[in-house]
PDB file of N, CA and C in Angstrom:
ATOM      1  N   MET A  61       0.844  -1.174   0.000  1.00  0.00           N
ATOM      2  CA  MET A  61       0.000   0.000   0.000  1.00  0.00           C
ATOM      3  C   MET A  61       0.891   1.240   0.000  1.00  0.00           C
ATOM      4  N   SER A  62       0.610   2.184  -0.863  1.00  0.00           N
ATOM      5  CA  SER A  62       1.422   3.398  -0.931  1.00  0.00           C
ATOM      6  C   SER A  62       0.937   4.417   0.092  1.00  0.00           C
ATOM      7  N   LYS A  63       1.873   5.233   0.533  1.00  0.00           N
ATOM      8  CA  LYS A  63       1.525   6.289   1.476  1.00  0.00           C
ATOM      9  C   LYS A  63       0.798   7.398   0.737  1.00  0.00           C
ATOM     10  N   LYS A  64      -0.154   8.008   1.418  1.00  0.00           N
ATOM     11  CA  LYS A  64      -0.861   9.141   0.852  1.00  0.00           C
ATOM     12  C   LYS A  64      -0.270  10.415   1.418  1.00  0.00           C
ATOM     13  N   LYS A  65      -0.217  11.445   0.608  1.00  0.00           N
ATOM     14  CA  LYS A  65       0.282  12.726   1.061  1.00  0.00           C
ATOM     15  C   LYS A  65      -0.711  13.356   2.032  1.00  0.00           C
ATOM     16  N   LEU A  66      -0.167  14.135   2.922  1.00  0.00           N
ATOM     17  CA  LEU A  66      -0.987  14.875   3.868  1.00  0.00           C
ATOM     18  C   LEU A  66      -1.133  16.316   3.416  1.00  0.00           C
ATOM     19  N   GLY A  67      -2.175  16.945   3.842  1.00  0.00           N
ATOM     20  CA  GLY A  67      -2.396  18.353   3.601  1.00  0.00           C
ATOM     21  C   GLY A  67      -3.195  18.911   4.764  1.00  0.00           C
ATOM     22  N   ILE A  68      -3.168  20.207   4.909  1.00  0.00           N
ATOM     23  CA  ILE A  68      -3.851  20.838   6.032  1.00  0.00           C
ATOM     24  C   ILE A  68      -4.776  21.931   5.520  1.00  0.00           C
ATOM     25  N   LEU A  69      -6.029  21.844   5.925  1.00  0.00           N
ATOM     26  CA  LEU A  69      -7.021  22.874   5.622  1.00  0.00           C
ATOM     27  C   LEU A  69      -7.361  23.561   6.931  1.00  0.00           C
ATOM     28  N   VAL A  70      -7.037  24.840   7.019  1.00  0.00           N
ATOM     29  CA  VAL A  70      -7.297  25.625   8.222  1.00  0.00           C
ATOM     30  C   VAL A  70      -8.495  26.524   7.947  1.00  0.00           C
ATOM     31  N   ILE A  71      -9.523  26.380   8.750  1.00  0.00           N
ATOM     32  CA  ILE A  71     -10.711  27.228   8.632  1.00  0.00           C
ATOM     33  C   ILE A  71     -10.748  28.128   9.861  1.00  0.00           C
ATOM     34  N   HIS A  72     -10.723  29.424   9.635  1.00  0.00           N
ATOM     35  CA  HIS A  72     -10.693  30.353  10.758  1.00  0.00           C
ATOM     36  C   HIS A  72     -12.061  30.457  11.430  1.00  0.00           C
ATOM     37  N   GLY A  73     -12.039  30.945  12.632  1.00  0.00           N
ATOM     38  CA  GLY A  73     -13.265  31.107  13.408  1.00  0.00           C
ATOM     39  C   GLY A  73     -14.093  32.299  12.954  1.00  0.00           C
ATOM     40  N   PHE A  74     -15.235  32.465  13.579  1.00  0.00           N
ATOM     41  CA  PHE A  74     -16.190  33.495  13.173  1.00  0.00           C
ATOM     42  C   PHE A  74     -15.589  34.887  13.182  1.00  0.00           C
ATOM     43  N   SER A  75     -14.867  35.227  14.223  1.00  0.00           N
ATOM     44  CA  SER A  75     -14.331  36.584  14.315  1.00  0.00           C
ATOM     45  C   SER A  75     -12.822  36.640  14.080  1.00  0.00           C
ATOM     46  N   SER A  76     -12.275  35.571  13.554  1.00  0.00           N
ATOM     47  CA  SER A  76     -10.826  35.512  13.338  1.00  0.00           C
ATOM     48  C   SER A  76     -10.428  36.138  12.010  1.00  0.00           C
ATOM     49  N   LYS A  77      -9.159  36.452  11.937  1.00  0.00           N
ATOM     50  CA  LYS A  77      -8.566  36.940  10.695  1.00  0.00           C
ATOM     51  C   LYS A  77      -7.402  36.022  10.353  1.00  0.00           C
ATOM     52  N   GLN A  78      -7.050  35.973   9.087  1.00  0.00           N
ATOM     53  CA  GLN A  78      -5.927  35.134   8.665  1.00  0.00           C
ATOM     54  C   GLN A  78      -4.649  35.494   9.400  1.00  0.00           C
ATOM     55  N   SER A  79      -4.467  36.761   9.689  1.00  0.00           N
ATOM     56  CA  SER A  79      -3.241  37.190  10.355  1.00  0.00           C
ATOM     57  C   SER A  79      -3.088  36.548  11.738  1.00  0.00           C
ATOM     58  N   GLY A  80      -4.185  36.122  12.335  1.00  0.00           N
ATOM     59  CA  GLY A  80      -4.131  35.469  13.635  1.00  0.00           C
ATOM     60  C   GLY A  80      -3.568  34.060  13.584  1.00  0.00           C
ATOM     61  N   TYR A  81      -3.357  33.543  12.401  1.00  0.00           N
ATOM     62  CA  TYR A  81      -2.859  32.182  12.218  1.00  0.00           C
ATOM     63  C   TYR A  81      -1.412  32.155  11.723  1.00  0.00           C
ATOM     64  N   LYS A  82      -0.738  33.276  11.832  1.00  0.00           N
ATOM     65  CA  LYS A  82       0.626  33.380  11.317  1.00  0.00           C
ATOM     66  C   LYS A  82       1.561  32.338  11.942  1.00  0.00           C
ATOM     67  N   ARG A  83       1.515  32.195  13.253  1.00  0.00           N
ATOM     68  CA  ARG A  83       2.409  31.220  13.902  1.00  0.00           C
ATOM     69  C   ARG A  83       2.092  29.798  13.454  1.00  0.00           C
ATOM     70  N   LEU A  84       0.821  29.498  13.309  1.00  0.00           N
ATOM     71  CA  LEU A  84       0.424  28.156  12.872  1.00  0.00           C
ATOM     72  C   LEU A  84       0.909  27.886  11.454  1.00  0.00           C
ATOM     73  N   THR A  85       0.668  28.820  10.560  1.00  0.00           N
ATOM     74  CA  THR A  85       1.069  28.594   9.168  1.00  0.00           C
ATOM     75  C   THR A  85       2.594  28.556   9.019  1.00  0.00           C
ATOM     76  N   GLU A  86       3.300  29.322   9.833  1.00  0.00           N
ATOM     77  CA  GLU A  86       4.763  29.231   9.806  1.00  0.00           C
ATOM     78  C   GLU A  86       5.214  27.833  10.219  1.00  0.00           C
ATOM     79  N   ARG A  87       4.573  27.267  11.223  1.00  0.00           N
ATOM     80  CA  ARG A  87       4.917  25.910  11.683  1.00  0.00           C
ATOM     81  C   ARG A  87       4.591  24.884  10.601  1.00  0.00           C
ATOM     82  N   ILE A  88       3.451  25.036   9.966  1.00  0.00           N
ATOM     83  CA  ILE A  88       3.065  24.117   8.885  1.00  0.00           C
ATOM     84  C   ILE A  88       4.117  24.170   7.773  1.00  0.00           C
ATOM     85  N   GLU A  89       4.595  25.361   7.455  1.00  0.00           N
ATOM     86  CA  GLU A  89       5.623  25.519   6.416  1.00  0.00           C
ATOM     87  C   GLU A  89       6.865  24.696   6.752  1.00  0.00           C
ATOM     88  N   THR A  90       7.247  24.657   8.023  1.00  0.00           N
ATOM     89  CA  THR A  90       8.448  23.897   8.404  1.00  0.00           C
ATOM     90  C   THR A  90       8.246  22.398   8.214  1.00  0.00           C
ATOM     91  N   LEU A  91       7.000  21.960   8.177  1.00  0.00           N
ATOM     92  CA  LEU A  91       6.697  20.544   7.963  1.00  0.00           C
ATOM     93  C   LEU A  91       6.645  20.178   6.483  1.00  0.00           C
ATOM     94  N   HIS A  92       6.742  21.186   5.626  1.00  0.00           N
ATOM     95  CA  HIS A  92       6.705  20.988   4.164  1.00  0.00           C
ATOM     96  C   HIS A  92       5.428  20.273   3.727  1.00  0.00           C
ATOM     97  N   LEU A  93       4.322  20.677   4.331  1.00  0.00           N
ATOM     98  CA  LEU A  93       3.021  20.123   3.961  1.00  0.00           C
ATOM     99  C   LEU A  93       2.227  21.164   3.193  1.00  0.00           C
ATOM    100  N   PRO A  94       1.452  20.730   2.211  1.00  0.00           N
ATOM    101  CA  PRO A  94       0.590  21.683   1.525  1.00  0.00           C
ATOM    102  C   PRO A  94      -0.530  22.122   2.462  1.00  0.00           C
ATOM    103  N   TRP A  95      -0.936  23.375   2.344  1.00  0.00           N
ATOM    104  CA  TRP A  95      -1.992  23.863   3.209  1.00  0.00           C
ATOM    105  C   TRP A  95      -2.779  24.964   2.516  1.00  0.00           C
ATOM    106  N   GLN A  96      -3.961  25.180   3.028  1.00  0.00           N
ATOM    107  CA  GLN A  96      -4.826  26.248   2.541  1.00  0.00           C
ATOM    108  C   GLN A  96      -5.466  26.916   3.751  1.00  0.00           C
ATOM    109  N   LEU A  97      -5.561  28.231   3.720  1.00  0.00           N
ATOM    110  CA  LEU A  97      -6.260  29.017   4.733  1.00  0.00           C
ATOM    111  C   LEU A  97      -7.129  30.018   3.992  1.00  0.00           C
ATOM    112  N   PRO A  98      -8.306  29.572   3.551  1.00  0.00           N
ATOM    113  CA  PRO A  98      -9.149  30.473   2.774  1.00  0.00           C
ATOM    114  C   PRO A  98      -9.766  31.560   3.653  1.00  0.00           C
ATOM    115  N   THR A  99      -9.949  32.726   3.068  1.00  0.00           N
ATOM    116  CA  THR A  99     -10.713  33.769   3.740  1.00  0.00           C
ATOM    117  C   THR A  99     -12.175  33.535   3.399  1.00  0.00           C
ATOM    118  N   LEU A 100     -12.959  33.252   4.401  1.00  0.00           N
ATOM    119  CA  LEU A 100     -14.374  33.020   4.181  1.00  0.00           C
ATOM    120  C   LEU A 100     -15.063  34.339   3.850  1.00  0.00           C
ATOM    121  N   ARG A 101     -15.996  34.270   2.918  1.00  0.00           N
ATOM    122  CA  ARG A 101     -16.680  35.486   2.478  1.00  0.00           C
ATOM    123  C   ARG A 101     -17.228  36.288   3.649  1.00  0.00           C
ATOM    124  N   GLY A 102     -16.973  37.588   3.595  1.00  0.00           N
ATOM    125  CA  GLY A 102     -17.454  38.493   4.621  1.00  0.00           C
ATOM    126  C   GLY A 102     -16.539  38.629   5.818  1.00  0.00           C
ATOM    127  N   HIS A 103     -15.505  37.814   5.894  1.00  0.00           N
ATOM    128  CA  HIS A 103     -14.574  37.853   7.018  1.00  0.00           C
ATOM    129  C   HIS A 103     -13.341  38.681   6.661  1.00  0.00           C
ATOM    130  N   ASP A 104     -12.574  38.989   7.685  1.00  0.00           N
ATOM    131  CA  ASP A 104     -11.294  39.688   7.541  1.00  0.00           C
ATOM    132  C   ASP A 104     -11.470  41.111   7.018  1.00  0.00           C
ATOM    133  N   THR A 105     -12.673  41.661   7.187  1.00  0.00           N
ATOM    134  CA  THR A 105     -12.900  43.059   6.802  1.00  0.00           C
ATOM    135  C   THR A 105     -13.665  43.740   7.944  1.00  0.00           C
ATOM    136  N   THR A 106     -14.880  44.174   7.674  1.00  0.00           N
ATOM    137  CA  THR A 106     -15.705  44.819   8.698  1.00  0.00           C
ATOM    138  C   THR A 106     -16.924  43.951   8.998  1.00  0.00           C
ATOM    139  N   PRO A 107     -17.543  44.143  10.168  1.00  0.00           N
ATOM    140  CA  PRO A 107     -18.752  43.368  10.479  1.00  0.00           C
ATOM    141  C   PRO A 107     -19.857  43.558   9.433  1.00  0.00           C
ATOM    142  N   GLU A 108     -19.921  44.726   8.855  1.00  0.00           N
ATOM    143  CA  GLU A 108     -20.937  44.996   7.830  1.00  0.00           C
ATOM    144  C   GLU A 108     -20.762  44.127   6.592  1.00  0.00           C
ATOM    145  N   ALA A 109     -19.549  43.644   6.366  1.00  0.00           N
ATOM    146  CA  ALA A 109     -19.285  42.792   5.200  1.00  0.00           C
ATOM    147  C   ALA A 109     -20.024  41.463   5.299  1.00  0.00           C
ATOM    148  N   LEU A 110     -20.463  41.108   6.501  1.00  0.00           N
ATOM    149  CA  LEU A 110     -21.194  39.849   6.689  1.00  0.00           C
ATOM    150  C   LEU A 110     -22.673  39.958   6.331  1.00  0.00           C
ATOM    151  N   ILE A 111     -23.155  41.186   6.141  1.00  0.00           N
ATOM    152  CA  ILE A 111     -24.568  41.360   5.803  1.00  0.00           C
ATOM    153  C   ILE A 111     -24.851  40.690   4.462  1.00  0.00           C
ATOM    154  N   GLY A 112     -25.837  39.824   4.457  1.00  0.00           N
ATOM    155  CA  GLY A 112     -26.228  39.130   3.239  1.00  0.00           C
ATOM    156  C   GLY A 112     -25.440  37.867   2.958  1.00  0.00           C
ATOM    157  N   ILE A 113     -24.452  37.571   3.778  1.00  0.00           N
ATOM    158  CA  ILE A 113     -23.656  36.352   3.592  1.00  0.00           C
ATOM    159  C   ILE A 113     -24.329  35.205   4.342  1.00  0.00           C
ATOM    160  N   HIS A 114     -24.419  34.073   3.720  1.00  0.00           N
ATOM    161  CA  HIS A 114     -25.033  32.882   4.317  1.00  0.00           C
ATOM    162  C   HIS A 114     -23.940  31.863   4.618  1.00  0.00           C
ATOM    163  N   TRP A 115     -24.142  31.084   5.666  1.00  0.00           N
ATOM    164  CA  TRP A 115     -23.117  30.101   6.052  1.00  0.00           C
ATOM    165  C   TRP A 115     -22.801  29.140   4.921  1.00  0.00           C
ATOM    166  N   ARG A 116     -23.737  28.906   4.040  1.00  0.00           N
ATOM    167  CA  ARG A 116     -23.476  27.991   2.921  1.00  0.00           C
ATOM    168  C   ARG A 116     -22.341  28.520   2.027  1.00  0.00           C
ATOM    169  N   GLU A 117     -22.215  29.838   1.963  1.00  0.00           N
ATOM    170  CA  GLU A 117     -21.128  30.424   1.170  1.00  0.00           C
ATOM    171  C   GLU A 117     -19.777  30.124   1.817  1.00  0.00           C
ATOM    172  N   TRP A 118     -19.744  30.061   3.149  1.00  0.00           N
ATOM    173  CA  TRP A 118     -18.509  29.704   3.844  1.00  0.00           C
ATOM    174  C   TRP A 118     -18.132  28.265   3.534  1.00  0.00           C
ATOM    175  N   VAL A 119     -19.144  27.399   3.470  1.00  0.00           N
ATOM    176  CA  VAL A 119     -18.893  25.996   3.127  1.00  0.00           C
ATOM    177  C   VAL A 119     -18.309  25.917   1.712  1.00  0.00           C
ATOM    178  N   GLU A 120     -18.869  26.689   0.795  1.00  0.00           N
ATOM    179  CA  GLU A 120     -18.348  26.708  -0.576  1.00  0.00           C
ATOM    180  C   GLU A 120     -16.891  27.164  -0.599  1.00  0.00           C
ATOM    181  N   ASP A 121     -16.574  28.183   0.199  1.00  0.00           N
ATOM    182  CA  ASP A 121     -15.191  28.669   0.255  1.00  0.00           C
ATOM    183  C   ASP A 121     -14.261  27.582   0.777  1.00  0.00           C
ATOM    184  N   GLY A 122     -14.708  26.864   1.806  1.00  0.00           N
ATOM    185  CA  GLY A 122     -13.911  25.763   2.351  1.00  0.00           C
ATOM    186  C   GLY A 122     -13.743  24.631   1.360  1.00  0.00           C
ATOM    187  N   GLU A 123     -14.826  24.304   0.648  1.00  0.00           N
ATOM    188  CA  GLU A 123     -14.766  23.232  -0.354  1.00  0.00           C
ATOM    189  C   GLU A 123     -13.804  23.594  -1.488  1.00  0.00           C
ATOM    190  N   LYS A 124     -13.830  24.848  -1.901  1.00  0.00           N
ATOM    191  CA  LYS A 124     -12.934  25.293  -2.963  1.00  0.00           C
ATOM    192  C   LYS A 124     -11.471  25.140  -2.529  1.00  0.00           C
ATOM    193  N   ALA A 125     -11.187  25.517  -1.289  1.00  0.00           N
ATOM    194  CA  ALA A 125      -9.822  25.377  -0.768  1.00  0.00           C
ATOM    195  C   ALA A 125      -9.425  23.907  -0.654  1.00  0.00           C
ATOM    196  N   LEU A 126     -10.354  23.062  -0.219  1.00  0.00           N
ATOM    197  CA  LEU A 126     -10.078  21.630  -0.101  1.00  0.00           C
ATOM    198  C   LEU A 126      -9.790  21.033  -1.480  1.00  0.00           C
ATOM    199  N   LYS A 127     -10.566  21.401  -2.476  1.00  0.00           N
ATOM    200  CA  LYS A 127     -10.320  20.901  -3.829  1.00  0.00           C
ATOM    201  C   LYS A 127      -8.950  21.339  -4.338  1.00  0.00           C
ATOM    202  N   SER A 128      -8.541  22.527  -3.962  1.00  0.00           N
ATOM    203  CA  SER A 128      -7.219  23.002  -4.335  1.00  0.00           C
ATOM    204  C   SER A 128      -6.131  22.131  -3.699  1.00  0.00           C
ATOM    205  N   LEU A 129      -6.359  21.727  -2.457  1.00  0.00           N
ATOM    206  CA  LEU A 129      -5.396  20.851  -1.794  1.00  0.00           C
ATOM    207  C   LEU A 129      -5.330  19.470  -2.445  1.00  0.00           C
ATOM    208  N   LEU A 130      -6.502  18.969  -2.829  1.00  0.00           N
ATOM    209  CA  LEU A 130      -6.559  17.629  -3.401  1.00  0.00           C
ATOM    210  C   LEU A 130      -5.950  17.593  -4.785  1.00  0.00           C
TER     211      LEU A 130
END
């Protein structure tokens, strides 16, 4: 049986920003693993940017990042 490659998909929390994951992503880089940290729609800007955004769009953003990893 052949080994499968690993990858890491990091999904930030509701009020998190990508910049808050700098230490984590730096550590992942040292492991030489592929990774994705998508910015979910409406996040990493202002609270008003979330108006009209549905959680299903966040799932789509995560799925897109996962497909990129695969």
